[in-house]
Coordinates of C-alpha atoms and ligand atoms in Angstrom, one line a residue:
M1 CA 0.0 0.0 0.0
L2 CA 1.3 3.4 -0.9
E3 CA 1.8 6.1 1.8
K4 CA -0.7 8.9 2.3
P5 CA -2.6 8.2 -0.9
Q6 CA -5.4 10.7 -0.2
I7 CA -3.0 13.6 0.3
L8 CA -1.1 12.6 -2.9
A9 CA -4.4 12.3 -4.8
D10 CA -5.6 15.7 -3.5
T11 CA -2.3 17.4 -4.5
H12 CA -2.4 15.8 -7.9
F13 CA -6.0 16.9 -8.7
T14 CA -5.3 20.4 -7.4
Y15 CA -2.8 20.8 -10.3
A16 CA -4.6 18.5 -12.8
A17 CA -8.0 20.2 -12.5
E18 CA -7.1 23.1 -14.9
R19 CA -6.6 20.8 -17.9
F20 CA -8.4 17.7 -16.7
E21 CA -11.3 17.8 -19.1
Q22 CA -9.0 18.4 -22.1
S23 CA -7.0 15.3 -21.5
P24 CA -7.4 12.6 -24.2
I25 CA -8.7 10.2 -21.6
S26 CA -11.3 12.6 -20.2
L27 CA -12.4 13.4 -23.8
Q28 CA -13.0 9.7 -24.4
L29 CA -14.9 9.3 -21.1
T30 CA -17.5 11.9 -22.2
A31 CA -19.1 8.9 -24.0
L32 CA -19.5 7.1 -20.7
A33 CA -22.9 8.5 -19.7
D34 CA -24.7 7.2 -22.8
K35 CA -23.2 3.8 -22.2
V36 CA -24.1 3.6 -18.5
F37 CA -27.5 5.4 -18.1
P38 CA -29.5 2.8 -20.1
S39 CA -28.6 0.3 -17.4
L40 CA -30.0 2.5 -14.6
A41 CA -33.5 3.2 -13.5
L42 CA -33.5 7.0 -13.5
D43 CA -36.4 9.3 -12.8
K44 CA -37.1 12.9 -11.9
H45 CA -37.8 12.3 -8.2
Q46 CA -34.4 10.8 -7.4
H47 CA -31.4 12.2 -5.6
W48 CA -28.1 10.6 -6.6
L49 CA -24.6 10.8 -5.2
D50 CA -21.6 11.0 -7.6
F51 CA -18.6 9.8 -5.6
G52 CA -15.3 11.3 -6.8
A53 CA -17.4 13.5 -9.1
G54 CA -14.4 15.6 -10.2
T55 CA -15.4 18.1 -12.8
G56 CA -18.7 16.4 -13.4
A57 CA -18.2 14.0 -16.3
L58 CA -21.1 12.0 -14.9
S59 CA -22.8 14.5 -12.6
V60 CA -23.7 16.9 -15.4
P61 CA -25.4 14.4 -17.8
L62 CA -27.0 12.6 -14.8
A63 CA -28.6 15.9 -13.6
A64 CA -30.7 16.0 -16.7
H65 CA -32.4 12.7 -15.7
V66 CA -32.9 13.1 -12.0
K67 CA -34.1 15.7 -9.4
Q68 CA -30.8 16.3 -7.6
V69 CA -27.2 15.2 -7.8
T70 CA -24.7 15.6 -5.0
A71 CA -21.2 15.7 -6.4
L72 CA -18.8 14.6 -3.7
D73 CA -15.1 15.1 -4.0
T74 CA -12.1 15.9 -1.8
S75 CA -10.6 18.2 -4.4
A76 CA -11.8 21.8 -4.2
A77 CA -10.1 22.5 -7.6
M78 CA -12.0 19.8 -9.4
L79 CA -15.3 20.8 -7.9
A80 CA -14.7 24.5 -8.8
K81 CA -14.7 23.5 -12.4
L82 CA -18.0 21.7 -11.9
T83 CA -19.5 24.7 -10.0
A84 CA -18.5 27.0 -12.8
K85 CA -20.9 25.0 -15.1
N86 CA -23.8 26.4 -13.1
V87 CA -26.0 23.3 -13.2
E88 CA -29.0 24.2 -11.0
N89 CA -29.7 20.7 -9.6
I90 CA -26.1 19.8 -8.8
T91 CA -24.8 20.4 -5.2
T92 CA -21.1 20.0 -4.7
L93 CA -19.9 18.5 -1.4
E94 CA -16.2 18.9 -0.7
Q95 CA -15.4 16.2 1.7
D96 CA -13.9 12.7 2.1
V97 CA -16.6 10.1 1.8
F98 CA -15.4 8.6 5.1
Y99 CA -16.4 11.7 7.1
G100 CA -19.9 10.5 6.8
L101 CA -23.0 11.4 4.7
S102 CA -26.1 12.9 6.2
D103 CA -28.5 12.3 3.2
T104 CA -29.8 9.1 1.7
Y105 CA -29.8 8.6 -2.0
A106 CA -31.7 6.7 -4.7
G107 CA -28.4 5.9 -6.3
V108 CA -24.6 6.1 -6.0
I109 CA -22.5 6.4 -9.1
S110 CA -18.7 6.7 -9.4
S111 CA -16.4 6.8 -12.4
M112 CA -12.6 6.4 -12.2
A113 CA -12.4 7.3 -8.5
L114 CA -12.3 3.9 -6.8
H115 CA -8.6 3.3 -7.7
H116 CA -7.8 6.3 -5.4
V117 CA -9.4 4.8 -2.3
A118 CA -7.3 2.4 -0.2
D119 CA -10.1 0.8 1.8
I120 CA -12.6 -0.5 -0.8
P121 CA -14.7 -2.6 1.7
Q122 CA -15.1 0.5 3.9
L123 CA -16.1 2.5 0.8
L124 CA -18.7 0.0 -0.2
S125 CA -20.0 0.0 3.3
C126 CA -20.3 3.9 3.2
M127 CA -22.1 3.6 -0.1
H128 CA -24.5 0.9 1.2
Q129 CA -25.3 2.9 4.3
C130 CA -26.2 6.1 2.4
L131 CA -28.5 4.3 -0.1
E132 CA -32.3 3.9 0.3
D133 CA -33.6 0.4 0.5
G134 CA -33.2 -1.0 -3.1
G135 CA -31.0 2.0 -4.1
Q136 CA -28.8 1.6 -7.1
L137 CA -25.0 1.2 -7.2
A138 CA -23.1 1.9 -10.4
L139 CA -19.3 1.7 -10.2
I140 CA -17.1 2.4 -13.2
D141 CA -13.3 1.8 -13.2
L142 CA -10.4 0.0 -14.8
Y143 CA -9.9 -3.7 -14.9
S144 CA -6.6 -4.9 -13.4
E145 CA -3.8 -3.3 -15.3
D146 CA 0.0 -3.3 -15.0
G147 CA 0.5 0.2 -13.7
S148 CA 1.0 1.7 -17.1
F149 CA -2.3 3.5 -17.3
H150 CA -1.3 6.3 -14.9
G151 CA 2.4 5.7 -15.1
D152 CA 3.5 7.7 -12.0
N153 CA 0.9 5.9 -9.8
Q154 CA 2.2 7.1 -6.4
A155 CA 2.4 10.8 -7.4
K156 CA -1.2 10.6 -8.6
G157 CA -2.5 8.9 -5.4
V158 CA -3.4 5.7 -7.3
V159 CA -3.6 2.8 -4.8
H160 CA -5.2 0.1 -7.0
L161 CA -3.9 -0.8 -10.4
G162 CA -7.4 -1.4 -11.5
F163 CA -9.6 -4.2 -10.1
D164 CA -10.5 -7.8 -10.4
P165 CA -14.3 -7.5 -10.8
Q166 CA -14.8 -10.9 -9.2
Q167 CA -13.2 -9.7 -6.0
L168 CA -15.2 -6.4 -6.1
L169 CA -18.4 -8.4 -6.6
E170 CA -17.6 -10.6 -3.6
E171 CA -16.8 -7.5 -1.5
A172 CA -20.1 -5.9 -2.6
A173 CA -22.0 -9.0 -1.8
K174 CA -20.4 -9.2 1.7
T175 CA -21.4 -5.6 2.3
G176 CA -25.1 -6.5 1.6
F177 CA -25.5 -5.4 -2.1
K178 CA -27.8 -7.6 -4.1
H179 CA -28.6 -8.2 -7.8
L180 CA -24.9 -7.7 -8.6
S181 CA -23.4 -7.8 -12.1
C182 CA -20.3 -6.6 -13.8
R183 CA -19.5 -6.2 -17.5
E184 CA -17.1 -4.4 -19.8
I185 CA -18.6 -1.2 -21.1
F186 CA -15.8 0.8 -22.6
N187 CA -12.1 0.8 -23.8
I188 CA -9.8 3.7 -23.2
E189 CA -7.3 4.1 -26.0
H190 CA -4.1 5.4 -24.3
K191 CA -1.4 7.5 -25.9
N192 CA 1.1 4.8 -24.8
G193 CA -0.6 2.6 -27.4
N194 CA -2.4 0.3 -25.0
S195 CA -6.1 -0.2 -24.7
Y196 CA -7.6 -0.3 -21.2
P197 CA -10.9 -2.0 -20.6
V198 CA -13.4 -0.4 -18.2
F199 CA -16.1 -2.2 -16.2
L200 CA -19.5 -1.2 -15.0
L201 CA -20.5 -2.9 -11.8
L202 CA -24.2 -2.7 -10.9
G203 CA -26.0 -3.6 -7.7
R204 CA -28.9 -2.8 -5.4
A205 CA -28.8 -2.0 -1.7
Ligands
SAM1 C1 -9.9 10.4 -12.0 S1 -10.9 11.6 -11.2 C2 -12.5 11.1 -11.9 C3 -13.4 12.3 -11.9 C4 -14.8 12.0 -12.6 N1 -15.5 11.0 -11.9 C5 -14.6 11.6 -14.0 O1 -14.9 10.4 -14.4 O2 -14.1 12.4 -14.8 C6 -11.0 10.9 -9.5 C7 -11.7 11.9 -8.5 O3 -11.9 11.2 -7.3 C8 -11.7 12.1 -6.2 N2 -11.4 11.4 -5.0 C9 -10.4 10.5 -4.7 N3 -10.5 10.0 -3.5 C10 -11.6 10.5 -2.9 C11 -12.2 10.4 -1.6 N4 -11.8 9.6 -0.7 N5 -13.4 11.1 -1.4 C12 -13.9 11.9 -2.4 N6 -13.3 12.1 -3.6 C13 -12.2 11.4 -3.9 C14 -10.5 12.9 -6.7 O4 -10.3 14.2 -6.0 C15 -10.8 13.1 -8.2 O5 -11.6 14.3 -8.5

């Protein structure tokens, strides 16, 4: 386990925020919402949490389908970019998920943030606790990779080199999530010449 991953991630995103959305990877990930949302049951009464929302790659399109989105992130710089978009039904929440959440949500979604969190069982538990009964879980991240996706993993606060979905599914089931499934939904073409598959894990509280 790397030392102080959260501090390193925060420092990284403070500097990365300015050009984050123009990166070739972020530009590809703008296609994600259209691939993920058909698998969700979205409606205009719901309040969703976007964990590690960043500049709002998912929060912004999600806000068009639901009543309210809370965009949670530890990085003030990333959230400032989202706030500047002035989306009326998005509330930003600058805090670590482990400090506790006071609301309950119809769904929790997260894209490319899990690999920054050391304690995945605890994160799944936080997510389960803040979901309504039957609430939806949608997690998007990289399949296990060799460390070449980020390159300088430690400096970027990366603590997991992607995930084995079977292990994640088992952890989610232990936490109490039901109706679990996981499939590949996307491939990121990296400037290093490699292609990195991305999974969508779905479940219900
Ligand atoms: C790679 S960015 C992804 C942003 C956005 N979801 C997207 O797909 O473009 C990861 C985000 O997770 C946030 N993050 C990492 N650890 C976190 C934690 N423990 N609590 C809240 N946010 C966290 C980072 O600050 C960063 O904005």
